[in-house]
């Protein structure tokens, strides 16, 4: 009888641990997938040339990056993300925001290559004029570095799945 009780206890403990591990993994996935749409919002604001909106959207990304869950996931790359999102948030100068977006994008590209940020394809774009990358949810080019001046300048260099 003691052996049966012991086996039931071990089995129950194992199931509970597996459930907690799965729940923890699900939370991490949720945290990382929440970052990508916030990044896309900054990109879209820069594409449209709206410095105030880019600043506001960068503040939203900062808030998300400052959660303990996000910090635990992004690790050291979070410092870079915070740094450049902060610079975009603080600035109302479109040229400065676009320069910092290039650095923010490099960190986001690295994050996207290390974590599954989306169940949908993520398109890594490249602007030869700026010599910088960015991420997009669409394969059609909408250049955040030059906006309307060179809206379709760039190409897809990689599709992350």
Tab-separated table of C-alpha atoms in Angstrom:
chain	number	residue	atom	x	y	z
A	1	UNK	CA	0.000	0.000	0.000
A	2	UNK	CA	2.882	2.352	0.828
A	3	UNK	CA	4.419	1.678	-2.605
A	4	UNK	CA	1.166	2.563	-4.376
A	5	UNK	CA	0.814	5.751	-2.331
A	6	UNK	CA	4.440	6.686	-3.052
A	7	UNK	CA	3.979	6.054	-6.792
A	8	UNK	CA	0.803	8.165	-6.857
A	9	UNK	CA	2.613	10.981	-5.002
A	10	UNK	CA	5.551	10.914	-7.436
A	11	UNK	CA	3.226	10.812	-10.445
A	12	UNK	CA	1.178	13.751	-9.123
A	13	UNK	CA	4.306	15.789	-8.384
A	14	UNK	CA	5.676	15.132	-11.861
A	15	UNK	CA	2.427	16.222	-13.504
A	16	UNK	CA	2.286	19.380	-11.395
A	17	UNK	CA	5.874	20.307	-12.277
A	18	UNK	CA	5.196	19.750	-15.973
A	19	UNK	CA	2.088	21.922	-15.792
A	20	UNK	CA	3.980	24.756	-14.077
A	21	UNK	CA	6.823	24.526	-16.589
A	22	UNK	CA	4.353	24.663	-19.486
A	23	UNK	CA	2.558	27.636	-17.906
A	24	UNK	CA	5.878	29.444	-17.392
A	25	UNK	CA	6.897	28.768	-21.004
A	26	UNK	CA	3.535	30.061	-22.239
A	27	UNK	CA	4.018	33.299	-20.287
A	28	UNK	CA	7.487	33.791	-21.795
A	29	UNK	CA	6.075	33.246	-25.274
A	30	UNK	CA	3.317	35.772	-24.573
A	31	UNK	CA	5.838	38.317	-23.304
A	32	UNK	CA	8.096	38.023	-26.341
A	33	UNK	CA	5.237	38.053	-28.847
A	34	UNK	CA	3.901	41.239	-27.252
A	35	UNK	CA	7.115	43.099	-28.124
A	36	UNK	CA	6.931	42.723	-31.892
A	37	UNK	CA	3.632	44.603	-32.469
A	38	UNK	CA	4.972	47.453	-30.310
A	39	UNK	CA	8.099	47.601	-32.479
A	40	UNK	CA	5.926	47.543	-35.637
A	41	UNK	CA	3.950	50.524	-34.272
A	42	UNK	CA	7.175	52.567	-34.032
A	43	UNK	CA	8.132	51.517	-37.567
A	44	UNK	CA	4.717	52.511	-38.908
A	45	UNK	CA	4.916	55.919	-37.223
A	46	UNK	CA	8.321	56.513	-38.830
A	47	UNK	CA	7.027	55.364	-42.231
A	48	UNK	CA	4.279	57.977	-41.970
A	49	UNK	CA	6.748	60.625	-40.767
A	50	UNK	CA	4.940	61.200	-37.462
A	51	UNK	CA	7.590	61.992	-34.821
A	52	UNK	CA	5.061	62.475	-32.002
A	53	UNK	CA	3.456	59.107	-32.666
A	54	UNK	CA	6.875	57.416	-32.907
A	55	UNK	CA	7.763	58.886	-29.513
A	56	UNK	CA	4.495	57.699	-27.995
A	57	UNK	CA	4.839	54.191	-29.451
A	58	UNK	CA	8.447	53.984	-28.244
A	59	UNK	CA	7.173	54.781	-24.742
A	60	UNK	CA	4.776	51.825	-25.026
A	61	UNK	CA	7.674	49.557	-25.992
A	62	UNK	CA	9.684	50.880	-23.037
A	63	UNK	CA	6.842	50.039	-20.669
A	64	UNK	CA	6.652	46.485	-22.029
A	65	UNK	CA	10.436	46.030	-21.880
A	66	UNK	CA	10.529	47.152	-18.257
A	67	UNK	CA	8.314	44.325	-17.023
A	68	UNK	CA	10.163	41.649	-15.025
A	69	UNK	CA	8.917	38.999	-17.453
A	70	UNK	CA	10.330	40.770	-20.495
A	71	UNK	CA	13.634	41.480	-18.724
A	72	UNK	CA	13.977	37.800	-17.873
A	73	UNK	CA	13.428	36.827	-21.500
A	74	UNK	CA	15.393	39.373	-23.508
A	75	UNK	CA	18.399	39.386	-21.179
A	76	UNK	CA	21.314	41.548	-22.329
A	77	UNK	CA	19.656	42.489	-25.603
A	78	UNK	CA	17.014	44.201	-23.480
A	79	UNK	CA	19.557	46.852	-22.505
A	80	UNK	CA	20.051	47.785	-26.142
A	81	UNK	CA	16.322	47.752	-26.805
A	82	UNK	CA	15.710	49.991	-23.789
A	83	UNK	CA	18.504	52.355	-24.789
A	84	UNK	CA	17.303	52.969	-28.341
A	85	UNK	CA	13.578	52.880	-27.587
A	86	UNK	CA	14.321	55.455	-24.885
A	87	UNK	CA	16.134	57.711	-27.334
A	88	UNK	CA	13.214	57.495	-29.782
A	89	UNK	CA	10.730	58.211	-26.979
A	90	UNK	CA	12.686	61.254	-25.759
A	91	UNK	CA	13.095	62.818	-29.182
A	92	UNK	CA	10.606	64.711	-31.293
A	93	UNK	CA	13.119	64.973	-34.151
A	94	UNK	CA	12.267	62.539	-36.949
A	95	UNK	CA	15.856	62.360	-38.245
A	96	UNK	CA	17.170	61.439	-34.784
A	97	UNK	CA	14.361	58.924	-34.246
A	98	UNK	CA	15.131	57.239	-37.554
A	99	UNK	CA	18.841	57.018	-36.696
A	100	UNK	CA	18.028	55.376	-33.368
A	101	UNK	CA	15.477	53.116	-35.035
A	102	UNK	CA	18.316	51.546	-37.045
A	103	UNK	CA	20.016	50.521	-33.788
A	104	UNK	CA	16.725	49.429	-32.235
A	105	UNK	CA	16.068	47.317	-35.323
A	106	UNK	CA	19.434	45.555	-35.082
A	107	UNK	CA	18.549	44.463	-31.551
A	108	UNK	CA	15.060	43.402	-32.623
A	109	UNK	CA	16.464	41.382	-35.535
A	110	UNK	CA	18.761	39.550	-33.105
A	111	UNK	CA	15.843	38.943	-30.742
A	112	UNK	CA	13.640	37.678	-33.582
A	113	UNK	CA	16.342	35.236	-34.622
A	114	UNK	CA	16.691	33.882	-31.063
A	115	UNK	CA	13.031	33.783	-29.999
A	116	UNK	CA	9.785	33.032	-31.746
A	117	UNK	CA	8.231	36.483	-31.679
A	118	UNK	CA	5.336	35.623	-33.959
A	119	UNK	CA	3.448	32.713	-35.414
A	120	UNK	CA	3.301	34.720	-38.654
A	121	UNK	CA	6.341	35.274	-40.887
A	122	UNK	CA	8.590	38.182	-39.974
A	123	UNK	CA	10.291	39.887	-42.903
A	124	UNK	CA	13.752	41.286	-42.383
A	125	UNK	CA	14.119	44.241	-44.713
A	126	UNK	CA	17.249	46.092	-45.772
A	127	UNK	CA	17.644	49.680	-46.950
A	128	UNK	CA	20.782	50.071	-49.124
A	129	UNK	CA	20.738	53.869	-48.773
A	130	UNK	CA	20.724	53.779	-44.962
A	131	UNK	CA	22.623	50.470	-44.831
A	132	UNK	CA	20.226	49.352	-42.107
A	133	UNK	CA	17.688	46.612	-41.473
A	134	UNK	CA	14.183	46.630	-40.058
A	135	UNK	CA	11.457	44.077	-39.416
A	136	UNK	CA	8.046	44.009	-41.031
A	137	UNK	CA	4.907	41.882	-40.892
A	138	UNK	CA	4.493	42.369	-44.658
A	139	UNK	CA	6.779	41.558	-47.561
A	140	UNK	CA	5.904	44.870	-49.218
A	141	UNK	CA	8.543	47.516	-48.578
A	142	UNK	CA	7.547	50.565	-46.550
A	143	UNK	CA	10.835	52.244	-45.600
A	144	UNK	CA	10.852	53.768	-42.085
A	145	UNK	CA	14.188	55.544	-42.659
A	146	UNK	CA	13.027	57.788	-45.488
A	147	UNK	CA	9.227	57.610	-45.365
A	148	UNK	CA	7.482	59.178	-48.356
A	149	UNK	CA	10.790	60.394	-49.837
A	150	UNK	CA	11.850	56.798	-50.610
A	151	UNK	CA	8.930	54.711	-49.427
A	152	UNK	CA	9.720	51.583	-51.444
A	153	UNK	CA	13.513	51.692	-51.152
A	154	UNK	CA	14.674	48.378	-49.779
A	155	UNK	CA	14.205	44.658	-50.115
A	156	UNK	CA	13.405	41.537	-48.128
A	157	UNK	CA	16.670	39.871	-47.129
A	158	UNK	CA	15.286	37.102	-44.927
A	159	UNK	CA	11.998	35.635	-43.811
A	160	UNK	CA	11.956	34.519	-40.176
A	161	UNK	CA	9.403	31.879	-39.251
